[in-house]
Amino acid sequence: MSTLPKVRLDRSRHAAPQVLEKLRDAILSLELEPGTVLARQELAEHFGVSQTPVREALLRLSEEGLVDVFPQHATLVSRIDLAAARQAHFLRRSIELEIVHQLAEAAPPGLVEDLEAQIARQAALAAAQQYGDFVEADRRFHQLMYEAAGVAGLWDTVARMSGHVDRLRRLHLPTAGKTEAILRDHRAIAQAIKRGDPPGAQKALRKHLSGTLSAVAEICARYPDYIEAEDAQPA
């Protein structure tokens, strides 16, 4: 198993959700690469817990498609499923197009300022090449819009379904010009909301969310061992 960063669990909280969170973060950041063997006993020792919370966490990750469990054999970090990534992208785009339209029609007080502050933080992180923190700031930018639209619970739903597309984005992020493109798109979304332009906000969001999937062929060529080939599509 790839080396996980040292962690200390909060003993005042249940262990299983914390193990789930740490493992999910490690998978999405590619610290645990596709194909990595996840041994329950080794994970239990790493986190300082029994195997029960580890088993519960792996079950949840299996339901999210992030690990493959082969009974009596092994549990592996799953390869990136392009079909699942496309479905998650479709869901997120559908929801967020409605969100930005609503926000551009009537932005809650302080939203634009919060979005602009998040963009400034992303710019600083991009300049420092702190990609892990940049990804978290990227997620927070979008989460702010879900909260402002009064549908914060949908963010959790989308996040649980987006493991495959999130890993594609992580592979794509170091590509030259990618962080700059994300920042441009975020600024365009925020400015369209600020000026009360629903079609403009939707156009900017559509462009923003299309970036990684438009580069799938390039990503697959660079990381063939990470990707699960798509089934042949009907003509």
Coordinates of C-alpha atoms in Angstrom, one line a residue:
M1 CA 0.0 0.0 0.0
S2 CA 1.2 3.5 -0.8
T3 CA 2.4 5.4 2.2
L4 CA -0.4 7.5 3.8
P5 CA 0.4 10.8 5.5
K6 CA 0.4 10.5 9.2
V7 CA -2.9 11.3 10.8
R8 CA -4.3 11.6 14.3
L9 CA -8.0 10.8 14.7
D10 CA -10.2 12.9 17.0
R11 CA -11.0 10.4 19.8
S12 CA -14.1 12.4 20.7
R13 CA -15.7 11.5 17.4
H14 CA -16.6 8.1 15.9
A15 CA -13.7 6.6 14.1
A16 CA -15.4 5.2 11.0
P17 CA -16.4 8.6 9.5
Q18 CA -12.9 10.0 10.1
V19 CA -11.3 6.9 8.5
L20 CA -13.7 7.3 5.5
E21 CA -12.8 11.0 5.2
K22 CA -9.0 10.4 5.3
L23 CA -9.1 7.5 2.9
R24 CA -11.4 9.4 0.5
D25 CA -9.1 12.4 0.5
A26 CA -6.1 10.2 -0.1
I27 CA -7.8 8.6 -3.1
L28 CA -9.1 11.8 -4.6
S29 CA -5.7 13.5 -4.3
L30 CA -4.1 10.4 -5.8
E31 CA -1.9 9.8 -2.8
L32 CA -3.5 6.4 -3.0
E33 CA -3.2 5.6 -6.7
P34 CA -5.6 3.4 -8.7
G35 CA -4.6 -0.2 -8.2
T36 CA -3.2 0.3 -4.7
V37 CA -4.0 -2.6 -2.4
L38 CA -5.8 -1.6 0.8
A39 CA -5.1 -4.1 3.5
R40 CA -7.5 -3.7 6.4
Q41 CA -5.1 -4.8 9.1
E42 CA -2.4 -2.3 7.8
L43 CA -5.0 0.5 7.7
A44 CA -6.2 -0.3 11.2
E45 CA -2.7 -0.1 12.5
H46 CA -2.1 3.1 10.6
F47 CA -5.2 4.8 12.1
G48 CA -4.8 3.2 15.5
V49 CA -8.3 1.6 15.4
S50 CA -9.8 -1.8 15.1
Q51 CA -10.7 -3.3 11.7
T52 CA -14.4 -2.6 12.2
P53 CA -14.3 1.2 11.3
V54 CA -11.9 0.4 8.5
R55 CA -14.3 -2.2 7.1
E56 CA -17.2 0.3 7.3
A57 CA -15.1 3.0 5.6
L58 CA -14.1 0.6 2.8
L59 CA -17.7 -0.4 2.3
R60 CA -18.8 3.2 1.8
L61 CA -15.9 3.8 -0.6
S62 CA -17.0 0.8 -2.5
E63 CA -20.5 2.2 -2.8
E64 CA -19.0 5.4 -4.2
G65 CA -17.0 3.4 -6.7
L66 CA -13.6 4.5 -5.3
V67 CA -12.5 1.0 -4.2
D68 CA -13.0 -2.5 -5.7
V69 CA -13.6 -5.3 -3.2
F70 CA -12.7 -8.8 -4.2
P71 CA -14.0 -11.1 -1.4
Q72 CA -11.3 -13.4 0.0
H73 CA -8.8 -11.8 -2.3
A74 CA -8.0 -8.0 -2.0
T75 CA -9.4 -4.5 -1.9
L76 CA -8.0 -2.1 -4.4
V77 CA -8.3 1.6 -5.2
S78 CA -10.5 1.6 -8.3
R79 CA -9.3 2.8 -11.7
I80 CA -11.0 5.9 -13.0
D81 CA -14.3 4.9 -14.7
L82 CA -14.9 7.3 -17.5
A83 CA -18.6 6.4 -17.9
A84 CA -19.1 7.2 -14.2
A85 CA -17.2 10.4 -14.6
R86 CA -19.4 11.6 -17.5
Q87 CA -22.6 10.8 -15.5
A88 CA -21.3 12.7 -12.5
H89 CA -20.4 15.6 -14.7
F90 CA -23.8 15.6 -16.3
L91 CA -25.5 15.7 -12.9
R92 CA -23.3 18.5 -11.6
R93 CA -23.6 20.6 -14.7
S94 CA -27.4 20.3 -14.7
I95 CA -27.6 21.4 -11.0
E96 CA -25.1 24.2 -11.2
L97 CA -26.6 25.7 -14.4
E98 CA -29.8 26.2 -12.5
I99 CA -27.9 27.5 -9.4
V100 CA -25.9 30.2 -11.3
H101 CA -29.1 31.2 -13.2
Q102 CA -30.9 31.7 -9.8
L103 CA -28.0 33.5 -8.2
A104 CA -27.6 35.9 -11.2
E105 CA -31.2 36.8 -11.0
A106 CA -31.0 37.7 -7.3
A107 CA -27.6 37.2 -5.6
P108 CA -27.7 37.1 -1.8
P109 CA -25.9 40.0 0.0
G110 CA -22.2 39.2 0.3
L111 CA -22.1 36.3 -2.1
V112 CA -20.0 38.0 -4.8
E113 CA -17.5 39.3 -2.2
D114 CA -17.2 35.7 -0.8
L115 CA -16.6 34.3 -4.3
E116 CA -14.0 37.0 -5.2
A117 CA -12.2 36.3 -1.9
Q118 CA -12.1 32.6 -2.8
I119 CA -10.8 33.4 -6.2
A120 CA -8.0 35.5 -4.7
R121 CA -7.1 32.6 -2.4
Q122 CA -7.0 30.2 -5.4
A123 CA -4.7 32.6 -7.3
A124 CA -2.2 32.6 -4.4
L125 CA -2.3 28.8 -4.1
A126 CA -1.8 28.4 -7.9
A127 CA 1.2 30.7 -7.8
A128 CA 2.7 28.6 -5.0
Q129 CA 1.8 25.4 -6.9
Q130 CA -0.1 24.1 -3.9
Y131 CA -2.4 21.9 -6.0
G132 CA -4.0 20.0 -3.1
D133 CA -5.1 23.3 -1.4
F134 CA -6.0 24.7 -4.8
V135 CA -8.5 21.9 -5.3
E136 CA -10.0 22.4 -1.9
A137 CA -10.4 26.1 -2.7
D138 CA -12.0 25.2 -6.0
R139 CA -14.5 23.0 -4.3
R140 CA -15.3 25.7 -1.8
F141 CA -16.0 28.2 -4.6
H142 CA -18.7 26.0 -5.9
Q143 CA -20.0 25.0 -2.5
L144 CA -20.5 28.7 -1.7
M145 CA -23.0 28.9 -4.6
Y146 CA -24.9 25.8 -3.5
E147 CA -25.2 27.3 0.0
A148 CA -26.3 30.7 -1.4
A149 CA -29.0 29.0 -3.5
G150 CA -30.4 27.2 -0.5
V151 CA -29.4 23.7 -1.7
A152 CA -26.4 22.9 0.4
G153 CA -27.5 19.3 0.8
L154 CA -27.1 18.8 -3.0
W155 CA -23.4 19.6 -2.7
D156 CA -22.9 16.5 -0.5
T157 CA -24.8 14.4 -3.0
V158 CA -22.8 15.6 -6.0
A159 CA -19.5 15.2 -4.1
R160 CA -20.3 11.6 -3.2
M161 CA -20.9 10.8 -6.9
S162 CA -18.0 12.7 -8.3
G163 CA -15.0 10.7 -7.2
H164 CA -14.1 9.6 -10.7
V165 CA -14.4 13.0 -12.4
D166 CA -12.6 14.6 -9.4
R167 CA -9.6 12.3 -10.0
L168 CA -9.6 13.1 -13.7
R169 CA -9.5 16.8 -12.7
R170 CA -6.6 16.2 -10.3
L171 CA -4.6 14.5 -13.1
H172 CA -5.4 17.4 -15.4
L173 CA -4.6 20.2 -12.9
P174 CA -0.8 20.3 -13.4
T175 CA -1.2 20.8 -17.2
A176 CA 0.2 24.1 -18.3
G177 CA -2.4 26.8 -18.2
K178 CA -5.0 24.7 -16.4
T179 CA -5.1 26.7 -13.1
E180 CA -5.1 29.9 -15.1
A181 CA -8.1 28.7 -17.0
I182 CA -10.0 27.7 -13.8
L183 CA -9.3 31.2 -12.4
R184 CA -10.6 32.9 -15.6
D185 CA -13.7 30.8 -15.5
H186 CA -14.4 31.5 -11.9
R187 CA -14.0 35.2 -12.4
A188 CA -16.4 35.1 -15.4
I189 CA -19.0 33.2 -13.3
A190 CA -18.7 35.7 -10.4
Q191 CA -18.8 38.7 -12.7
A192 CA -21.9 37.5 -14.5
I193 CA -23.6 36.9 -11.1
K194 CA -22.5 40.4 -10.0
R195 CA -24.0 42.1 -13.1
G196 CA -27.2 40.1 -13.0
D197 CA -26.6 38.2 -16.2
P198 CA -28.2 34.7 -15.9
P199 CA -27.3 33.6 -19.5
G200 CA -23.8 34.9 -19.1
A201 CA -23.4 33.0 -15.8
Q202 CA -24.6 29.8 -17.4
K203 CA -22.3 30.2 -20.4
A204 CA -19.3 30.7 -18.2
L205 CA -20.2 27.8 -16.0
R206 CA -20.7 25.5 -19.0
K207 CA -17.3 26.4 -20.3
H208 CA -15.7 25.9 -16.9
L209 CA -17.1 22.4 -16.3
S210 CA -16.3 21.2 -19.8
G211 CA -12.5 21.6 -19.5
T212 CA -11.4 18.3 -18.1
L213 CA -13.7 16.0 -20.0
S214 CA -12.6 17.7 -23.3
A215 CA -9.1 16.6 -22.4
V216 CA -9.9 12.9 -21.7
A217 CA -7.9 11.6 -24.6
E218 CA -4.8 13.4 -23.4
I219 CA -5.3 12.3 -19.8
C220 CA -5.7 8.7 -20.9
A221 CA -2.6 8.8 -23.0
R222 CA -0.6 10.2 -20.1
Y223 CA -2.0 7.9 -17.4
P224 CA -3.2 4.7 -19.1
D225 CA -2.8 2.6 -16.0
Y226 CA -5.2 4.9 -14.1
I227 CA -8.1 4.7 -16.4
E228 CA -10.8 2.1 -17.0
A229 CA -11.7 2.0 -20.7
E230 CA -15.2 3.0 -21.6
D231 CA -17.5 0.4 -23.1
A232 CA -18.1 0.8 -26.8
Q233 CA -20.8 3.4 -27.4
P234 CA -23.6 2.7 -29.8
A235 CA -23.5 4.6 -33.1

